[in-house]
Amino acid sequence: MQPTRPGRPDPRAQAQQAQLAASLAGAVDLAAVKARSEAAARAQSAPPPSAAAPTGAPGAAVVDVTEETFQAEVLDRSFQVPVVLDLWAEWCGPCKQLSPVLERLAAEGGGSWVLAKVDVDANPALAQGLRVQGIPAVKAVWQGQLVAEFTGAIPEEQARQFVTELVRATTGGAVPEAGNDEAGEAEDPRLDAAEAALERGDLTAAEAAYQSILDAEPDHPVAGLALRQVQLFRRADEAGPDALAAADAAPDDVAAQARAADFLLGTGNVEGAFERLLDVVRRTAGDDRDQARRHLVELFGVVGDQDPRVAAARRQLTLALY
């Protein structure tokens, strides 16, 4: 048998790391780091949305979306501007009240955001995947991630406030220019080495590559989050499934609870990871509480403040502390 090269994982470890990466990508983001870069690259090559384009046409401010076009018109497009999903059905009376309001606001937005209309009866797989419990349902997507949502018809004033705050929080109200590559994450050649390392399962090399970017550019828009994700992959892989039993057997061991939380987050259980550390914060005081709090805040950074699960956990953390 050919020996494994130093610094490279064996096939079993590589498979485990790939599984962890896929699990975290599904839990934390709608795309993994590489998929995010590919989506961003497609968005960079596509013209920005335009209010002048005919309603329903690709690239328009209002577009009808199907299961076949969801990737291009929602996920890829969300790397240019925020995309607001309007989930509706022909039989839904409140939908007929809300949809025209959203369409009018999208036209007024001048391409600063896109309204993607999804007929849930014609696209049941999308409705199921988006966990639609009732309609009308509105969900906002930014850079491949669900960032905000509401259910039910609301007055125009509230709908306007929703999209205004969404655009301000994501793009600052800017409308992208065609061919603008300055902020394109896929256009940064320094990311290539890190992404190549991720593809082959070499988390050590990926971590070093992202850290090198941050050393030169501390505010890099991609490398910071990617580094935190890779570091979590490493910790979750090192902890393994035995971390859960070990933590359950030692409920007062904060380090054990942190390892278990890392494993839970790395395998997709976001709420479970947060709740385990919140429980430690509630039960402890002094250095133990502060250690659990710091680790929980670190996990918040991995998931991202735009995820509603982070906002909910932050509220619980505040209650637990004060």
Coordinates of C-alpha atoms in Angstrom, one line a residue, residues 58-227:
P58 CA -34.6 36.3 -16.9
G59 CA -32.7 39.2 -15.4
A60 CA -35.9 41.2 -14.7
A61 CA -36.7 42.8 -11.4
V62 CA -39.8 40.5 -11.2
V63 CA -39.3 36.9 -12.5
D64 CA -41.3 33.7 -12.4
V65 CA -39.2 30.9 -10.9
T66 CA -39.5 27.1 -11.3
E67 CA -37.5 24.2 -9.9
E68 CA -35.4 24.3 -13.1
T69 CA -34.6 28.0 -12.9
F70 CA -34.2 28.3 -9.1
Q71 CA -30.4 27.9 -9.2
A72 CA -29.9 30.7 -11.7
E73 CA -32.6 33.1 -10.8
V74 CA -32.4 32.8 -7.1
L75 CA -29.2 31.3 -5.7
D76 CA -26.8 32.7 -8.4
R77 CA -28.7 36.0 -8.6
S78 CA -28.5 36.5 -4.9
F79 CA -24.7 37.0 -5.2
Q80 CA -25.6 40.3 -7.1
V81 CA -28.6 41.6 -5.2
P82 CA -31.0 40.2 -2.5
V83 CA -33.7 38.0 -3.9
V84 CA -37.2 38.1 -2.3
L85 CA -39.2 34.9 -2.9
D86 CA -43.0 35.3 -3.2
L87 CA -44.5 31.9 -2.6
W88 CA -48.1 31.9 -3.8
A89 CA -50.9 29.9 -5.4
E90 CA -53.8 30.7 -7.7
W91 CA -56.4 29.8 -5.1
C92 CA -54.8 31.9 -2.3
G93 CA -56.8 35.1 -1.8
P94 CA -54.2 36.9 0.5
C95 CA -51.6 36.1 -2.1
K96 CA -53.5 38.2 -4.6
Q97 CA -53.4 41.1 -2.2
L98 CA -49.7 40.8 -1.4
S99 CA -48.2 39.9 -4.8
P100 CA -49.1 43.1 -6.6
V101 CA -47.6 45.1 -3.8
L102 CA -44.3 43.3 -4.0
E103 CA -44.3 43.5 -7.8
R104 CA -44.8 47.3 -7.6
L105 CA -42.0 47.7 -5.0
A106 CA -39.6 45.6 -7.0
A107 CA -40.2 47.8 -10.1
E108 CA -39.6 50.9 -7.9
G109 CA -36.4 49.3 -6.6
G110 CA -34.8 49.7 -10.0
G111 CA -32.8 46.5 -9.9
S112 CA -31.6 46.8 -6.3
W113 CA -33.4 43.6 -5.5
V114 CA -35.3 40.9 -7.4
L115 CA -38.8 39.5 -6.7
A116 CA -38.8 35.8 -7.6
K117 CA -42.4 34.4 -7.8
V118 CA -42.9 30.7 -7.0
D119 CA -46.2 29.0 -7.7
V120 CA -46.2 26.4 -4.9
D121 CA -48.7 24.1 -6.6
A122 CA -46.6 24.0 -9.8
N123 CA -43.3 23.6 -7.8
P124 CA -44.0 21.4 -4.8
A125 CA -40.4 20.3 -4.4
L126 CA -39.4 24.0 -3.9
A127 CA -42.1 24.5 -1.4
Q128 CA -41.1 21.5 0.5
G129 CA -37.4 22.4 0.4
L130 CA -38.1 25.9 1.6
R131 CA -40.3 24.5 4.4
V132 CA -43.3 26.5 3.5
Q133 CA -46.0 26.1 6.2
G134 CA -48.5 28.5 4.7
I135 CA -49.0 31.1 2.0
P136 CA -48.4 33.8 1.1
A137 CA -44.9 33.2 2.3
V138 CA -42.0 35.6 1.7
K139 CA -38.4 34.6 2.1
A140 CA -35.3 36.7 1.4
V141 CA -32.1 35.2 0.0
W142 CA -28.7 36.9 0.1
Q143 CA -25.5 35.2 -1.2
G144 CA -27.1 31.8 -1.2
Q145 CA -28.5 32.1 2.3
L146 CA -31.9 32.6 3.7
V147 CA -31.7 35.8 5.8
A148 CA -35.3 36.9 6.5
E149 CA -38.9 35.8 6.1
F150 CA -42.5 36.4 7.0
T151 CA -45.8 34.6 6.4
G152 CA -49.2 36.2 5.5
A153 CA -50.3 39.3 3.7
I154 CA -49.0 42.5 5.3
P155 CA -49.8 46.2 4.5
E156 CA -47.8 47.9 1.8
E157 CA -46.0 50.1 4.4
Q158 CA -44.7 47.1 6.2
A159 CA -43.7 45.4 3.0
R160 CA -41.8 48.5 1.9
Q161 CA -40.0 48.6 5.2
F162 CA -39.1 44.9 4.9
V163 CA -37.5 45.3 1.5
T164 CA -35.9 48.6 2.4
E165 CA -34.2 47.2 5.4
L166 CA -33.2 44.1 3.5
V167 CA -31.4 46.1 0.7
R168 CA -29.8 48.4 3.3
A169 CA -28.5 45.5 5.3
T170 CA -27.1 43.6 2.3
T171 CA -25.9 46.0 -0.4
G172 CA -26.4 49.4 1.3
G173 CA -28.9 50.2 -1.5
A174 CA -26.3 49.9 -4.3
V175 CA -27.3 48.6 -7.7
P176 CA -24.6 46.5 -9.2
E177 CA -23.0 47.5 -12.5
A178 CA -22.4 45.0 -15.3
G179 CA -18.9 43.6 -15.3
N180 CA -18.0 45.0 -11.9
D181 CA -15.4 42.5 -10.6
E182 CA -13.8 44.6 -7.9
A183 CA -15.7 42.9 -5.0
G184 CA -16.3 39.6 -6.7
E185 CA -15.1 36.8 -4.5
A186 CA -14.7 34.4 -7.4
E187 CA -12.3 36.9 -9.1
D188 CA -9.7 36.8 -6.3
P189 CA -7.0 34.4 -7.5
R190 CA -5.8 34.0 -3.9
L191 CA -8.9 32.0 -3.2
D192 CA -7.9 29.3 -5.7
A193 CA -5.3 27.6 -3.5
A194 CA -7.8 27.4 -0.6
E195 CA -10.6 26.1 -2.7
A196 CA -8.2 23.5 -4.3
A197 CA -7.2 22.4 -0.8
L198 CA -10.9 22.0 0.2
E199 CA -11.6 19.9 -2.9
R200 CA -8.9 17.4 -2.0
G201 CA -9.8 17.5 1.7
D202 CA -6.7 19.1 2.9
L203 CA -8.1 21.4 5.7
T204 CA -4.6 22.3 6.9
A205 CA -3.6 23.8 3.6
A206 CA -7.0 25.5 3.2
E207 CA -6.7 27.1 6.6
A208 CA -3.2 28.3 5.8
A209 CA -4.3 29.8 2.5
Y210 CA -7.2 31.7 4.0
Q211 CA -5.1 32.9 6.9
S212 CA -2.5 34.2 4.4
I213 CA -5.2 36.2 2.7
L214 CA -6.3 37.7 6.0
D215 CA -2.8 38.5 7.0
A216 CA -2.5 40.7 3.9
E217 CA -6.1 41.9 3.9
P218 CA -7.9 41.6 7.3
D219 CA -11.2 42.8 6.0
H220 CA -11.4 40.4 3.0
P221 CA -15.1 39.7 2.4
V222 CA -14.7 36.0 2.0
A223 CA -11.6 34.7 3.7
G224 CA -12.7 35.5 7.3
L225 CA -15.9 33.4 7.2
A226 CA -14.3 30.7 5.1
L227 CA -11.4 30.4 7.7

